[in-house]
CSV table of C-alpha atoms in Angstrom, one decimal:
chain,number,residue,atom,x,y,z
J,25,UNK,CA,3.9,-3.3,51.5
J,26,UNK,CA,5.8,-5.8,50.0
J,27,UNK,CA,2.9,-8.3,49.4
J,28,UNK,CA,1.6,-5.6,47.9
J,29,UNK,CA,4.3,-5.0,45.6
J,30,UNK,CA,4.6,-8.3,44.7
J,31,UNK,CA,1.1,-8.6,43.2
J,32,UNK,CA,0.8,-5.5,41.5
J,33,UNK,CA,4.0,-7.0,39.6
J,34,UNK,CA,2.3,-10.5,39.3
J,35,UNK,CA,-0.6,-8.6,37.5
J,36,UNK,CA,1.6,-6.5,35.4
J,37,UNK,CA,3.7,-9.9,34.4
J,38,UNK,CA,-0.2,-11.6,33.5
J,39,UNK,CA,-1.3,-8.4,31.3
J,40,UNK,CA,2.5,-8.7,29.2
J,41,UNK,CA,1.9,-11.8,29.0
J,42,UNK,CA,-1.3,-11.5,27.5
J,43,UNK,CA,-0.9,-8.9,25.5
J,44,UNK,CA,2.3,-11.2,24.1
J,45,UNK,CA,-0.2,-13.7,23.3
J,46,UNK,CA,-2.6,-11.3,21.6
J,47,UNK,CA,-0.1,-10.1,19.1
J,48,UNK,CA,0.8,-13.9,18.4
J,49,UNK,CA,-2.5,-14.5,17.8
J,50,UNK,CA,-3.0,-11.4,15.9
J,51,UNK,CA,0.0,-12.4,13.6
J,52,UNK,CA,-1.6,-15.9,13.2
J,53,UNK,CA,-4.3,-14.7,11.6
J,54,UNK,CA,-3.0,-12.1,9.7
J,55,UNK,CA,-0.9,-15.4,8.5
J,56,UNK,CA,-4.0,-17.5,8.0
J,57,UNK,CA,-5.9,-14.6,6.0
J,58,UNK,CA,-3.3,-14.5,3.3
J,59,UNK,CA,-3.6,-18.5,2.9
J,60,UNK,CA,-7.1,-18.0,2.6
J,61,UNK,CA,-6.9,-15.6,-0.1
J,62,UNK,CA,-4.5,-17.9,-2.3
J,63,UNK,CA,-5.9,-20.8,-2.0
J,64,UNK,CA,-9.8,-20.1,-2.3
J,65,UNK,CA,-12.2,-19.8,-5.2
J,66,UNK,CA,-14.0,-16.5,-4.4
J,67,UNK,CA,-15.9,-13.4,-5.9
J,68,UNK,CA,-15.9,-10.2,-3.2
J,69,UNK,CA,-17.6,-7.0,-4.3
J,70,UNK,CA,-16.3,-3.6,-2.0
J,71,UNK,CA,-17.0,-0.2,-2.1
J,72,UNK,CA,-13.5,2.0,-2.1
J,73,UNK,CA,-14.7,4.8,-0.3
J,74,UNK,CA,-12.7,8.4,0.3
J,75,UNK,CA,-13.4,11.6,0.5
J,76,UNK,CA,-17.5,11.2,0.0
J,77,UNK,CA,-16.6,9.0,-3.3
J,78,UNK,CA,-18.1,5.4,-3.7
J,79,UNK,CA,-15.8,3.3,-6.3
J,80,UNK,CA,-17.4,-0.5,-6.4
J,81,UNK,CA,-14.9,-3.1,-7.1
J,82,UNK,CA,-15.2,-6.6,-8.0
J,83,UNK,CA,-12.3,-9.2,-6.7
J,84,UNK,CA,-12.5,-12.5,-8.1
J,85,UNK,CA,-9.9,-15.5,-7.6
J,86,UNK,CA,-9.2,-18.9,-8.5
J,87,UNK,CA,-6.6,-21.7,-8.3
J,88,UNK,CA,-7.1,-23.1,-12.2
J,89,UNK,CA,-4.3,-26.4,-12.5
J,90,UNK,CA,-2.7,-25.0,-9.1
J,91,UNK,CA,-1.9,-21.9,-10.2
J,92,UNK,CA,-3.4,-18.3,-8.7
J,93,UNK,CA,-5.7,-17.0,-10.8
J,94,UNK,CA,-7.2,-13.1,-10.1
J,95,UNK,CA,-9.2,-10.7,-11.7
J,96,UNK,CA,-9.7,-6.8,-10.7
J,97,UNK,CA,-12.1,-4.3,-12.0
J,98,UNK,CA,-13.5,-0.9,-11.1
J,99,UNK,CA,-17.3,-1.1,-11.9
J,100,UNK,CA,-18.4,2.6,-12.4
J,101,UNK,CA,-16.7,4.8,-15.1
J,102,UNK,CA,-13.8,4.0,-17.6
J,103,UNK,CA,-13.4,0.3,-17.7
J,104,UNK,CA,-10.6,-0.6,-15.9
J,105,UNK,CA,-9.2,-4.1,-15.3
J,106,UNK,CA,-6.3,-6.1,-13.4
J,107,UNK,CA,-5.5,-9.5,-14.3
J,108,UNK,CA,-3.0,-11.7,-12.3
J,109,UNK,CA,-1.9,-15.5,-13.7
J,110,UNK,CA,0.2,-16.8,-11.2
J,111,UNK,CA,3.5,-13.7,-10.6
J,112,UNK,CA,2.3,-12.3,-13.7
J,113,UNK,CA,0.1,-9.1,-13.6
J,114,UNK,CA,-1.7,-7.5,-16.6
J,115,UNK,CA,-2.8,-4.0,-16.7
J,116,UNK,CA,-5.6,-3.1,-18.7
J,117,UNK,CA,-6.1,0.6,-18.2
J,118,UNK,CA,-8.0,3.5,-20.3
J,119,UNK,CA,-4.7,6.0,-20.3
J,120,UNK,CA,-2.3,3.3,-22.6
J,121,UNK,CA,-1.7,-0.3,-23.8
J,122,UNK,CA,-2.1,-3.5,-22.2
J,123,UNK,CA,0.8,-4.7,-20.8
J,124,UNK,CA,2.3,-7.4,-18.3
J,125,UNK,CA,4.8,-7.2,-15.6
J,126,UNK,CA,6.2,-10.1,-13.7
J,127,UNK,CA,6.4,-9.9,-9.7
J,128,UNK,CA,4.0,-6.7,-9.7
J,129,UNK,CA,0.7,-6.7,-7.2
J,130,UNK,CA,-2.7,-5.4,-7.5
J,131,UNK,CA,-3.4,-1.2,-6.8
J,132,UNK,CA,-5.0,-0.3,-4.0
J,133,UNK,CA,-4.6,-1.5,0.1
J,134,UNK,CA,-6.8,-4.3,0.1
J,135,UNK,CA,-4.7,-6.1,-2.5
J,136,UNK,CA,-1.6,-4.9,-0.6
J,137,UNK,CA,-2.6,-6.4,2.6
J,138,UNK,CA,-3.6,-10.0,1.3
J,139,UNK,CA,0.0,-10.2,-0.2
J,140,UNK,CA,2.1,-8.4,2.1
J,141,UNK,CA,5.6,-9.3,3.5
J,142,UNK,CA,4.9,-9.7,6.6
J,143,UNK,CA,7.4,-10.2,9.1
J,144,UNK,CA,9.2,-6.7,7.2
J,145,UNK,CA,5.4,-5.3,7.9
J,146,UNK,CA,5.5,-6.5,11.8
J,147,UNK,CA,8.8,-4.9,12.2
J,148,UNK,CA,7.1,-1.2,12.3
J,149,UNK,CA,3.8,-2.4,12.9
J,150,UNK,CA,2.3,-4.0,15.8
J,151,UNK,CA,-0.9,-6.1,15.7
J,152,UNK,CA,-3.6,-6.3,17.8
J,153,UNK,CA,-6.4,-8.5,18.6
J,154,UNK,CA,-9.5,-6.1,18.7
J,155,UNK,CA,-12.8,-8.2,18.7
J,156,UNK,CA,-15.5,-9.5,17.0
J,157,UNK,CA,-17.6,-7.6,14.6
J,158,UNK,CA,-19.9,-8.0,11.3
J,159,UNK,CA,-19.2,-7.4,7.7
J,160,UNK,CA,-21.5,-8.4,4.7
J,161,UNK,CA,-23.6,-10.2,7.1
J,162,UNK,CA,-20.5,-12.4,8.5
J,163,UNK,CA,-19.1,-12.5,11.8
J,164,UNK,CA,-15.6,-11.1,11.5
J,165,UNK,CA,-12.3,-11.1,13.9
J,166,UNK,CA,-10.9,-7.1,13.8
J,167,UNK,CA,-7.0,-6.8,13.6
J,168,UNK,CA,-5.4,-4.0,13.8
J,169,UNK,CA,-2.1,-2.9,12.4
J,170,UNK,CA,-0.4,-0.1,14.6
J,171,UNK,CA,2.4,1.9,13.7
J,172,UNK,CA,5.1,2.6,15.9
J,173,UNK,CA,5.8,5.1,14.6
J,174,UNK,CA,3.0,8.2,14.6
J,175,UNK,CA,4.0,9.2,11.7
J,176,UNK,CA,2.3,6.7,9.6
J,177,UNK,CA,-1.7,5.8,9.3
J,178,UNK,CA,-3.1,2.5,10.9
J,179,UNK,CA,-5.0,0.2,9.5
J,180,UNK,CA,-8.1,-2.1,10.7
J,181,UNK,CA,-8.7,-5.3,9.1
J,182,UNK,CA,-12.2,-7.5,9.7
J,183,UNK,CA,-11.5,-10.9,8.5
J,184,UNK,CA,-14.1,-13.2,8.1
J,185,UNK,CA,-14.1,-16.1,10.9
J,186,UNK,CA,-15.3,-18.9,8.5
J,187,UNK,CA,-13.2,-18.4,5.5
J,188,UNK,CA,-10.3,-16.2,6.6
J,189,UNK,CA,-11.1,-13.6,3.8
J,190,UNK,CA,-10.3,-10.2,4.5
J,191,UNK,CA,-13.7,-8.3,4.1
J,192,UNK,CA,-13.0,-5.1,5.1
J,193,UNK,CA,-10.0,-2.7,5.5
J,194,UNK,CA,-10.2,1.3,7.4
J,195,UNK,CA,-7.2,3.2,7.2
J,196,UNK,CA,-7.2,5.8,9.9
J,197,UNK,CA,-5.1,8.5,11.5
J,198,UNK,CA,-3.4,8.9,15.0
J,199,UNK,CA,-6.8,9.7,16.5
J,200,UNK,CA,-8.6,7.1,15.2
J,201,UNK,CA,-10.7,9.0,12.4
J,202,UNK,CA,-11.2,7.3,9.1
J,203,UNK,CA,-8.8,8.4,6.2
J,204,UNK,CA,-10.2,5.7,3.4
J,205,UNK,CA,-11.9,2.3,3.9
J,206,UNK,CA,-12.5,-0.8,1.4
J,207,UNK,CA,-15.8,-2.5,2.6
J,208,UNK,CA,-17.1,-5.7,1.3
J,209,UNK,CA,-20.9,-5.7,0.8
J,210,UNK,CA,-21.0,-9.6,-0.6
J,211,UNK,CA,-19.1,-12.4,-0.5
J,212,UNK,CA,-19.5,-15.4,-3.1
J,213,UNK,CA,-17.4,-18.4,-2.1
J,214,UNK,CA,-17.0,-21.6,-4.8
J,215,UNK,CA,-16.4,-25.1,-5.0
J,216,UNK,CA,-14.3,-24.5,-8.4
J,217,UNK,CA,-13.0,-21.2,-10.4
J,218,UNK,CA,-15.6,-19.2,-12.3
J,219,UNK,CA,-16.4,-20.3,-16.5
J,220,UNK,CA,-15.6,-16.8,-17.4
J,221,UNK,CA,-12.2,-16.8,-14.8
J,222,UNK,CA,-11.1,-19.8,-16.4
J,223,UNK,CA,-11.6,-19.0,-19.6
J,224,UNK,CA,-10.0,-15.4,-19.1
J,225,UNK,CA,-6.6,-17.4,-17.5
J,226,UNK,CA,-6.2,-19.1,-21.1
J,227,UNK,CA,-6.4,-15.9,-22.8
J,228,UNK,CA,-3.6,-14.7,-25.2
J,229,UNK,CA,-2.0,-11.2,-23.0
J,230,UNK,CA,1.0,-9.1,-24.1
J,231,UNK,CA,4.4,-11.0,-23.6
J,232,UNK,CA,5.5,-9.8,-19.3
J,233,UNK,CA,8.1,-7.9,-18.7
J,234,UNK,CA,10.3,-8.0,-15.6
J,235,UNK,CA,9.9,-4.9,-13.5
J,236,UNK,CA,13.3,-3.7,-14.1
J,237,UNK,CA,13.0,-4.1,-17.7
J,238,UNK,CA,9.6,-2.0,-17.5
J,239,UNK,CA,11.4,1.1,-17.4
J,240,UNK,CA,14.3,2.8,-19.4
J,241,UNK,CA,16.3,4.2,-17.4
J,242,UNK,CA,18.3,2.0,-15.3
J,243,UNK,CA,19.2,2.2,-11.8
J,244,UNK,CA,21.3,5.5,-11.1
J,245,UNK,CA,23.0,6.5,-8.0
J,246,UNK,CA,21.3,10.4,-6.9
J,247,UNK,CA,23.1,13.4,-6.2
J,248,UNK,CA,20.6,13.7,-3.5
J,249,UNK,CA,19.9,12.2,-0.2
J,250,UNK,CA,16.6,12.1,1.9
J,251,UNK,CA,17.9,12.8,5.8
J,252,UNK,CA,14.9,11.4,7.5
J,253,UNK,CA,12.5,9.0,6.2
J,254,UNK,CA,9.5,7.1,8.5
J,255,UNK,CA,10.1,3.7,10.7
J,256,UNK,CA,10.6,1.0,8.1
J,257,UNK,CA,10.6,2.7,4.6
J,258,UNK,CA,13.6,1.7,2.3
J,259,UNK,CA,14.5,2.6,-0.9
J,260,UNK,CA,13.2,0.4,-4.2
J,261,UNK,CA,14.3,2.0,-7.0
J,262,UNK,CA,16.0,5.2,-8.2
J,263,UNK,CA,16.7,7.0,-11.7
J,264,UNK,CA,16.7,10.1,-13.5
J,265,UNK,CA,13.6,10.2,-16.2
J,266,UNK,CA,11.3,12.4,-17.8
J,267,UNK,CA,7.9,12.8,-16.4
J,268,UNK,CA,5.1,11.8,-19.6
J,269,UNK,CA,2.7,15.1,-18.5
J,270,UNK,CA,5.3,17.9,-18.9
J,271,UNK,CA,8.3,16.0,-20.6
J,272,UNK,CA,10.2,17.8,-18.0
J,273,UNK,CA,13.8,15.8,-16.7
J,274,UNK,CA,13.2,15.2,-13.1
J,275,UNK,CA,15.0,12.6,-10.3
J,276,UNK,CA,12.5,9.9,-9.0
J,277,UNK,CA,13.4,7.7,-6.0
J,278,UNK,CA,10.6,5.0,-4.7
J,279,UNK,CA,10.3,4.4,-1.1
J,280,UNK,CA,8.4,2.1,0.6
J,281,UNK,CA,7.7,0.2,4.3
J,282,UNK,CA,5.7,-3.0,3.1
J,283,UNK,CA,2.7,-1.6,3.1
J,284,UNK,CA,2.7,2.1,1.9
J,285,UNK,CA,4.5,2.9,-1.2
J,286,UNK,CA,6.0,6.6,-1.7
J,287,UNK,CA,7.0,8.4,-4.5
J,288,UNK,CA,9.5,11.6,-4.1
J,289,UNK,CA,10.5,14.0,-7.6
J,290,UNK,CA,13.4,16.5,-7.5
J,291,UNK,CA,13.3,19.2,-10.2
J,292,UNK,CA,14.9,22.4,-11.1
J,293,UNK,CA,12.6,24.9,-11.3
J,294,UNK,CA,12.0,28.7,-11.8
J,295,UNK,CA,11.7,30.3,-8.5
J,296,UNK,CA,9.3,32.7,-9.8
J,297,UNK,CA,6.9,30.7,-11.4
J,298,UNK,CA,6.8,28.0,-9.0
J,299,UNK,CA,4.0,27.6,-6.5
J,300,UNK,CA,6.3,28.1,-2.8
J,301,UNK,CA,4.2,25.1,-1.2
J,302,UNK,CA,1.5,23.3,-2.4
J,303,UNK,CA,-0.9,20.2,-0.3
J,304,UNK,CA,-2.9,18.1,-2.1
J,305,UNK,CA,-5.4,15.1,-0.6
J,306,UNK,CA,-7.5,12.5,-1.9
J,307,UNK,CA,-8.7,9.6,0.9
J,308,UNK,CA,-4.9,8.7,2.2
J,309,UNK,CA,-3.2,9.8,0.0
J,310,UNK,CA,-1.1,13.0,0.4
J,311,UNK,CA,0.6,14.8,-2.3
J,312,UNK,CA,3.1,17.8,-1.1
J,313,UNK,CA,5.2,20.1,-2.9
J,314,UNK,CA,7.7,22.1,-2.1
J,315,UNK,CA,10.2,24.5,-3.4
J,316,UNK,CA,13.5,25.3,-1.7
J,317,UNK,CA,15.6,28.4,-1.9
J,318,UNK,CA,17.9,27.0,-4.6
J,319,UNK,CA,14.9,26.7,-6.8
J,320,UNK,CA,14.6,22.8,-6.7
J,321,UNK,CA,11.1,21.3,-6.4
J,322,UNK,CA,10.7,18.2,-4.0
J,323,UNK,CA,7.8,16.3,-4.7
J,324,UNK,CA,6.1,13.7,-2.3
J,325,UNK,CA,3.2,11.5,-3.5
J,326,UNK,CA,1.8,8.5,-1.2
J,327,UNK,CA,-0.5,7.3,1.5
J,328,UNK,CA,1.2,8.9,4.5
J,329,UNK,CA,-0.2,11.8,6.7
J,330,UNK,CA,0.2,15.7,5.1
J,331,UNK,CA,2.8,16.6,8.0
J,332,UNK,CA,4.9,13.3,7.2
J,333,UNK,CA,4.8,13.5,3.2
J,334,UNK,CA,6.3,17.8,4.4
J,335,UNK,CA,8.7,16.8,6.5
J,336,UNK,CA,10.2,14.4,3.9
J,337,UNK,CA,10.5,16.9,1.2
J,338,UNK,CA,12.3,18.9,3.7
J,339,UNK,CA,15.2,16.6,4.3
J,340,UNK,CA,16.0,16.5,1.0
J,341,UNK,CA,19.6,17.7,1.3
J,342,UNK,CA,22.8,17.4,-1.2
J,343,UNK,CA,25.1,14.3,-0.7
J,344,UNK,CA,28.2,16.7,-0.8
J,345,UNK,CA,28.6,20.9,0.4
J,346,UNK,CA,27.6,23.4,-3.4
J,347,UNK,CA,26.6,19.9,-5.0
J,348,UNK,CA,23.2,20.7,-6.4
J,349,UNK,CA,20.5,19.0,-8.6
J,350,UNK,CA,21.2,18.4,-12.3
């Protein structure tokens, strides 16, 4: 019995052990991808797919005099283009102006994973070793990053074994089904930066701004507190604005893990007209709204499950007893 006892507890010690190593190795090349991506001269073209709908993207990066060079663009519809020079990101979109922000990132979770920070990342998400697998006609090593937490979505990586490039990305749910994927269809690795890219990097862009200086109202402290938020999410930024659709005065606090960003809106509102509860998805991302029985609307907009986006309008609450929203 007891040499019995004492291997089942030698195995058990072997398959920590390896499952230690695993995540080690995991978290090495999760470490090694985002080297790749800064320090390579590449063109990847993905499809964004969610909810039936195909958006091709083109990704293309250089170092030009060592400094990061990137350019973004959606490929079907309204042009719209991202252009990074070093920690400096313009925005060239259809709805307003160019215009440059230092220390921003790229939209979208492919962009986010390649410059996440990861040991905040690795403290609510575990990753795992999961294989070998194809993508674009390369052989790929699959990661995946596991939430601790099941009140977040996972996310699947496929990273090229020759280059380190992250090829593909599938954001899924506690059972495993697909929410939204980024797939690379073709990857163009180059001994220098693209004509076009370096010509692009010496281009004359609006002056940056820093991201606090991006918006006008500054920092305010909230009459409001949220009372339970997911593993890992911290507040960014908080301030009392109006929103640019309805001009309407509303409270805005951003929240976010390292990976997922959230947005949350407080706003008085007549009880009467006000839709009670409202649920809104597109791919990952969740947009919930709810009115509570003091007639304040709580609204939650990010990549974060339905039930999790509900359940932190809900804990909205007053920091002090009859203190209500202005």
């Amino acid at each position: 019995m007891r040499q019995s006892s004492r291997i089942l507890l030698a195995s058990l010690l072997l398959i920590c052990a390896k499952a230690s190593a695993d995540d080690k190795s995991a978290e090495a090349l999760l470490q090694q991808m985002q080297s790749a991506v800064s320090q390579q001269n590449f063109e990847l073209s993905m499809v964004k797919a969610r909810q039936g709908r195909l958006e091709p993207i083109r990704f293309s990066h250089g170092v030009i005099d060592g400094k990061e060079v990137a350019h973004l663009s959606y490929l079907d519809g309204k042009t719209i283009e991202y252009l990074q020079r070093q920690d400096e990101f313009t925005f060239f979109e259809n709805s307003h102006e160019p215009y440059t922000l230092k220390g921003a990132r790229f939209p979208g979770v492919w962009a986010t994973l390649v410059k996440m920070p990861l040991p905040r990342v690795l403290e609510s998400y575990d990753p795992v070793l999961a294989g070998r697998s194809r993508v674009a006609g390369l052989v790929a090593q699959v990661v995946r990053l596991v939430p601790k937490e099941a009140d977040k979505y996972g996310f699947v990586l496929w990273v090229d074994e020759q280059s380190q490039l992250l090829l593909r990305v599938d954001m899924v749910d506690r059972e495993g089904n697909l929410v939204e994927q980024v797939l690379g269809v073709a990857l163009d690795r180059q001994s220098a930066p693209a004509p076009w890219l370096v010509k692009l990097a010496g281009s004359k862009l609006p002056k940056a701004l820093a991201m606090e200086d991006a918006y006008p109202a500054p920092q305010q402290t909230l009459n409001w507190h949220l009372t339970w938020l997911p593993d890992g999410f911290k507040v960014l930024s908080q301030d009392r604005h109006q929103l640019v659709t309805t001009s309407l005065p509303v409270d805005y606090m951003m929240l976010s893990d390292g990976l997922v960003d959230l947005s949350v809106y407080v706003a008085r509102v007549d009880p009467k007209q006000a839709v009670r509860q409202q649920l809104i998805r597109q791919g990952a991302t969740s947009l919930v709204s709810y009115v509570n029985d003091v007639g304040v609307e709580i609204t939650v907009v990010g990549e974060v499950p339905a039930e999790t986006a509900k359940r932190i309008a809900e804990s909205v609450q007053p920091l002090a007893r009859n203190e209500t929203v202005q």
